[in-house]
JSON list of C-alpha atoms in Angstrom, two decimals:
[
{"chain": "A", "resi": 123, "resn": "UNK", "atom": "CA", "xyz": [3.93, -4.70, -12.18]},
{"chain": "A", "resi": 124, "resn": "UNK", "atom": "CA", "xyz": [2.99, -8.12, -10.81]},
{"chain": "A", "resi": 125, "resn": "UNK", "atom": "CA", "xyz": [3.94, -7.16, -7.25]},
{"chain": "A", "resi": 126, "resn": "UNK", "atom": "CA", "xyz": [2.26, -4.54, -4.85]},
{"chain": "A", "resi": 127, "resn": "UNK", "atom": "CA", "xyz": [3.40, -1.29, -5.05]},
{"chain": "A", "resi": 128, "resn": "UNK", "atom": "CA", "xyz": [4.20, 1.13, -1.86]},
{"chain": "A", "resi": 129, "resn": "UNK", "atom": "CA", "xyz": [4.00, 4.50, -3.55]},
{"chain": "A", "resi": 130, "resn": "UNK", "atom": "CA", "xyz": [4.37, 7.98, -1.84]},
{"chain": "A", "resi": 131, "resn": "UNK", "atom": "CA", "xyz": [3.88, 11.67, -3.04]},
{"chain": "A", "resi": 132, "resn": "UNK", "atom": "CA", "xyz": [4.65, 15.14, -1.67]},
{"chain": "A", "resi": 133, "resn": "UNK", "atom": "CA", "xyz": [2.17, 16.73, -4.12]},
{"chain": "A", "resi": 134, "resn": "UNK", "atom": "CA", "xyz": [5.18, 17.62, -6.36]},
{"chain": "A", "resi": 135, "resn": "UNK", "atom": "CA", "xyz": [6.43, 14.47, -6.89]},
{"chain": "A", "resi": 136, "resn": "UNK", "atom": "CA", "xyz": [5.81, 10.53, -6.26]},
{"chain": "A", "resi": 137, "resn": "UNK", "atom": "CA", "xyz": [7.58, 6.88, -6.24]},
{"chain": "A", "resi": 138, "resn": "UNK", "atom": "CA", "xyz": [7.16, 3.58, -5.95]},
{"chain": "A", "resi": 139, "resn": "UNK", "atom": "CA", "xyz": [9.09, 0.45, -4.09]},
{"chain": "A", "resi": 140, "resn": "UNK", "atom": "CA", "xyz": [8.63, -2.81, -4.32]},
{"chain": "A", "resi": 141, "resn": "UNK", "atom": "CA", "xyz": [7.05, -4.73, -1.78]},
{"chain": "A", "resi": 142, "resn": "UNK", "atom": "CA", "xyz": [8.42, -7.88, -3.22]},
{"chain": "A", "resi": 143, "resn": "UNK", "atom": "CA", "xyz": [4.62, -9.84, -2.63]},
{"chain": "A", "resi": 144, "resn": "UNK", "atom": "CA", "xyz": [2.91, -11.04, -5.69]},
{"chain": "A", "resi": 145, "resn": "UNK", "atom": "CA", "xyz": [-0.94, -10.22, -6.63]},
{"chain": "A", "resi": 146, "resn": "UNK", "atom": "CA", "xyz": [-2.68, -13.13, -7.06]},
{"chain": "A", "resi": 147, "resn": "UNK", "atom": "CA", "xyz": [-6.58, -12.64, -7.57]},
{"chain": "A", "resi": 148, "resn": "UNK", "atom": "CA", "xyz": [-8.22, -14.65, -4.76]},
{"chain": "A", "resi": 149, "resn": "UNK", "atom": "CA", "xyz": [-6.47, -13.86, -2.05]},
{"chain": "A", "resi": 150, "resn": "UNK", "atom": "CA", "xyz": [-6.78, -11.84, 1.14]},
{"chain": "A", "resi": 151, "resn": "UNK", "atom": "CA", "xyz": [-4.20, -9.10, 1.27]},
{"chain": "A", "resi": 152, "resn": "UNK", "atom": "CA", "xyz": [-3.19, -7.09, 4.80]},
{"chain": "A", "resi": 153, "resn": "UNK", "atom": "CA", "xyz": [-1.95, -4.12, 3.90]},
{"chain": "A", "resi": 154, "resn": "UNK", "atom": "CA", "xyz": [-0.44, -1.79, 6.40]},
{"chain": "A", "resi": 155, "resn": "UNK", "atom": "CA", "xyz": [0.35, 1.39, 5.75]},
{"chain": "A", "resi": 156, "resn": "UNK", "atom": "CA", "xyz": [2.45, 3.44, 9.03]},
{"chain": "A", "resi": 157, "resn": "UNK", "atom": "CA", "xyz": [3.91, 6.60, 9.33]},
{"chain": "A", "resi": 158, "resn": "UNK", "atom": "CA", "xyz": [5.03, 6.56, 12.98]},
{"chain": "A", "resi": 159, "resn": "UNK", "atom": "CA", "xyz": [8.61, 7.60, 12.37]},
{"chain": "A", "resi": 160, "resn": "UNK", "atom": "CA", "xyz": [8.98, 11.11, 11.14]},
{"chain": "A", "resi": 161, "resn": "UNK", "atom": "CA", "xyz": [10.42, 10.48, 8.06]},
{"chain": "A", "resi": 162, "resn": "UNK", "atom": "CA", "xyz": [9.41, 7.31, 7.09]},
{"chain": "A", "resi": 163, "resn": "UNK", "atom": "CA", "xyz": [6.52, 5.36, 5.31]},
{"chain": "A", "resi": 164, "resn": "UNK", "atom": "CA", "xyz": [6.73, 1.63, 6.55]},
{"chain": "A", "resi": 165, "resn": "UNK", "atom": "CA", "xyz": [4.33, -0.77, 3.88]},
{"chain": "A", "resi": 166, "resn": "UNK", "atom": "CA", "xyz": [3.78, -4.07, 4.87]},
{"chain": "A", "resi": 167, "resn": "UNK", "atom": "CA", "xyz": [2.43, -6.45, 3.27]},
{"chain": "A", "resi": 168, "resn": "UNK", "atom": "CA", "xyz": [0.86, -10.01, 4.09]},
{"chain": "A", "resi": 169, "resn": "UNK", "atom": "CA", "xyz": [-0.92, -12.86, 2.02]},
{"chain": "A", "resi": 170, "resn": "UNK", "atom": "CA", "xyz": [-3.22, -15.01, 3.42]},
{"chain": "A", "resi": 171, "resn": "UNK", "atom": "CA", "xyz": [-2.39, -14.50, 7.23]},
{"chain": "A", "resi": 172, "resn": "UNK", "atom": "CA", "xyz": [0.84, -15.30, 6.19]},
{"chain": "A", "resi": 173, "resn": "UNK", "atom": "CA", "xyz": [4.19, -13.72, 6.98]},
{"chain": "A", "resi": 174, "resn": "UNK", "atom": "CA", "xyz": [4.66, -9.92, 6.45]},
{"chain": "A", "resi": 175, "resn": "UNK", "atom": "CA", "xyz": [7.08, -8.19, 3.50]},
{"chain": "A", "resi": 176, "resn": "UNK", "atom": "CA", "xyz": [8.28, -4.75, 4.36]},
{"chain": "A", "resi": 177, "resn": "UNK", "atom": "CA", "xyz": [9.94, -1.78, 2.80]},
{"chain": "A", "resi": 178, "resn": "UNK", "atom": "CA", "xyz": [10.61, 1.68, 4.27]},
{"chain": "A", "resi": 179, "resn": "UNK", "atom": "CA", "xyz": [10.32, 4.75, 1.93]},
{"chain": "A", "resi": 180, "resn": "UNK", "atom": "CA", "xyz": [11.77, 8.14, 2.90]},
{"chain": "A", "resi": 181, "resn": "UNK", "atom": "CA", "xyz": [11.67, 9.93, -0.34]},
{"chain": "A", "resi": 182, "resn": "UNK", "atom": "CA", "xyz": [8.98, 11.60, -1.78]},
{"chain": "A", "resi": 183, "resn": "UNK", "atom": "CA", "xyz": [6.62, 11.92, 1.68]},
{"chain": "A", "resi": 184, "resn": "UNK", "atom": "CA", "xyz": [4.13, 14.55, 2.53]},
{"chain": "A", "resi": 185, "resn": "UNK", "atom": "CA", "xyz": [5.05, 16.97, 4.99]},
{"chain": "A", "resi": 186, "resn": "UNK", "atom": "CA", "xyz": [4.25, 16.19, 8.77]},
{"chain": "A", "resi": 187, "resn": "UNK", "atom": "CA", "xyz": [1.16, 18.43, 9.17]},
{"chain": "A", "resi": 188, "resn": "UNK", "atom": "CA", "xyz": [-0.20, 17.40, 5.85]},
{"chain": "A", "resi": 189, "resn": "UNK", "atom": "CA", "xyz": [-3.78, 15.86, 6.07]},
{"chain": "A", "resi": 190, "resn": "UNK", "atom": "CA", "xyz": [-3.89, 12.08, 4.80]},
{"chain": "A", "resi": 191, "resn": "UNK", "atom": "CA", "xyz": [-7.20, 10.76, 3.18]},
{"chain": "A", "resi": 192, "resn": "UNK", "atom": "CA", "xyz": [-7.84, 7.22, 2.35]},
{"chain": "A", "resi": 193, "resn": "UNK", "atom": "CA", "xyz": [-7.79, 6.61, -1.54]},
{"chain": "A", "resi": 194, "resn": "UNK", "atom": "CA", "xyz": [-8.33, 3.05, -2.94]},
{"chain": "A", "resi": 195, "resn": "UNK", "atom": "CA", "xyz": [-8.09, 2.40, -6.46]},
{"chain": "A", "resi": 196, "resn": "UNK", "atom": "CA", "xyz": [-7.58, -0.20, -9.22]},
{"chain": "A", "resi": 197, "resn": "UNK", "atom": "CA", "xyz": [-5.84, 0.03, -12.08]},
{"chain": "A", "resi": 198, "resn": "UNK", "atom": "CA", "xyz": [-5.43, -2.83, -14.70]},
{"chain": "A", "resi": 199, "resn": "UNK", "atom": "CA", "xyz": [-2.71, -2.50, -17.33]},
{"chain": "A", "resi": 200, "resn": "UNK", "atom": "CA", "xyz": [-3.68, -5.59, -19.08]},
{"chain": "A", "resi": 201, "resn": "UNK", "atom": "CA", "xyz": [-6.13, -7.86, -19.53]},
{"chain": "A", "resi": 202, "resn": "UNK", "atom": "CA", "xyz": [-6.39, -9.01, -15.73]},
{"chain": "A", "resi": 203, "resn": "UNK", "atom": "CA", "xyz": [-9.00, -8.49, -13.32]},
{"chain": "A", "resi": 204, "resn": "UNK", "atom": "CA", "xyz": [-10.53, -4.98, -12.70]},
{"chain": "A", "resi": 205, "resn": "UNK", "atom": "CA", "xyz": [-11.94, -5.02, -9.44]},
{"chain": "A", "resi": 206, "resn": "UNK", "atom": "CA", "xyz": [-11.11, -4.99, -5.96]},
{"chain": "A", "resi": 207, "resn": "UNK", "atom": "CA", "xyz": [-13.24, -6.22, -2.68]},
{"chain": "A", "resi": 208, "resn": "UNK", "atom": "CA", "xyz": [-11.96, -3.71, 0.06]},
{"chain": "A", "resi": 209, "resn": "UNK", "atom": "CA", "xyz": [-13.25, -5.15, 3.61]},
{"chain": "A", "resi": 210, "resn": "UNK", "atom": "CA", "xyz": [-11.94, -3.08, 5.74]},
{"chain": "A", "resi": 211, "resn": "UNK", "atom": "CA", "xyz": [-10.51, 0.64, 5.82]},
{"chain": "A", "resi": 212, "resn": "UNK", "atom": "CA", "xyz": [-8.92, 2.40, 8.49]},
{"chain": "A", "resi": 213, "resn": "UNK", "atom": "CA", "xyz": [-7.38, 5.60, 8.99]},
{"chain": "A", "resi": 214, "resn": "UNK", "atom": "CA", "xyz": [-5.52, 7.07, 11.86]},
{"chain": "A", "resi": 215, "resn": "UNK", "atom": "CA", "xyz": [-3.72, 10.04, 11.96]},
{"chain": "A", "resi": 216, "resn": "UNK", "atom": "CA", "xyz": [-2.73, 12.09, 15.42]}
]
């Protein structure tokens, strides 16, 4: 897909929702993964400094004592660009 994907798994199954923001190379992306809400993964989204896209995802979530890691990963399905500069990573669970 041209857009960024918010995808979840429970370690059975995953999906994906649409963020509805474009990748563009070149760009600074602020991504912002929350899980606040019991029951809900919040992805936002924001280009440039610019205005954030959200979507909430309740399907498809790991359980509430589950351990998260940070995974970052690029995958190019055509002939596009095949890396990534990550400058900053943060995880937070409680």
């Amino acid at each position: 897909d041209t857009n960024w994907q918010c995808v979840s798994g429970n370690g059975t199954a995953s999906t994906a929702a649409d963020t509805g923001v474009q990748f563009f190379g070149a760009h600074q992306y602020d991504i912002v993964l929350d899980m606040s809400t019991s029951g809900t993964l919040n992805c936002s989204v924001s280009v440039d400094g610019g205005a954030y896209s959200t979507v909430t995802k309740s399907t498809n979530l790991p359980t509430a004592t589950a351990g998260l890691g940070l995974q970052l990963t690029t995958t190019a399905l055509s002939n596009s660009s095949r890396s990534m500069l990550v400058s900053y990573a943060y995880l937070q669970q409680q």
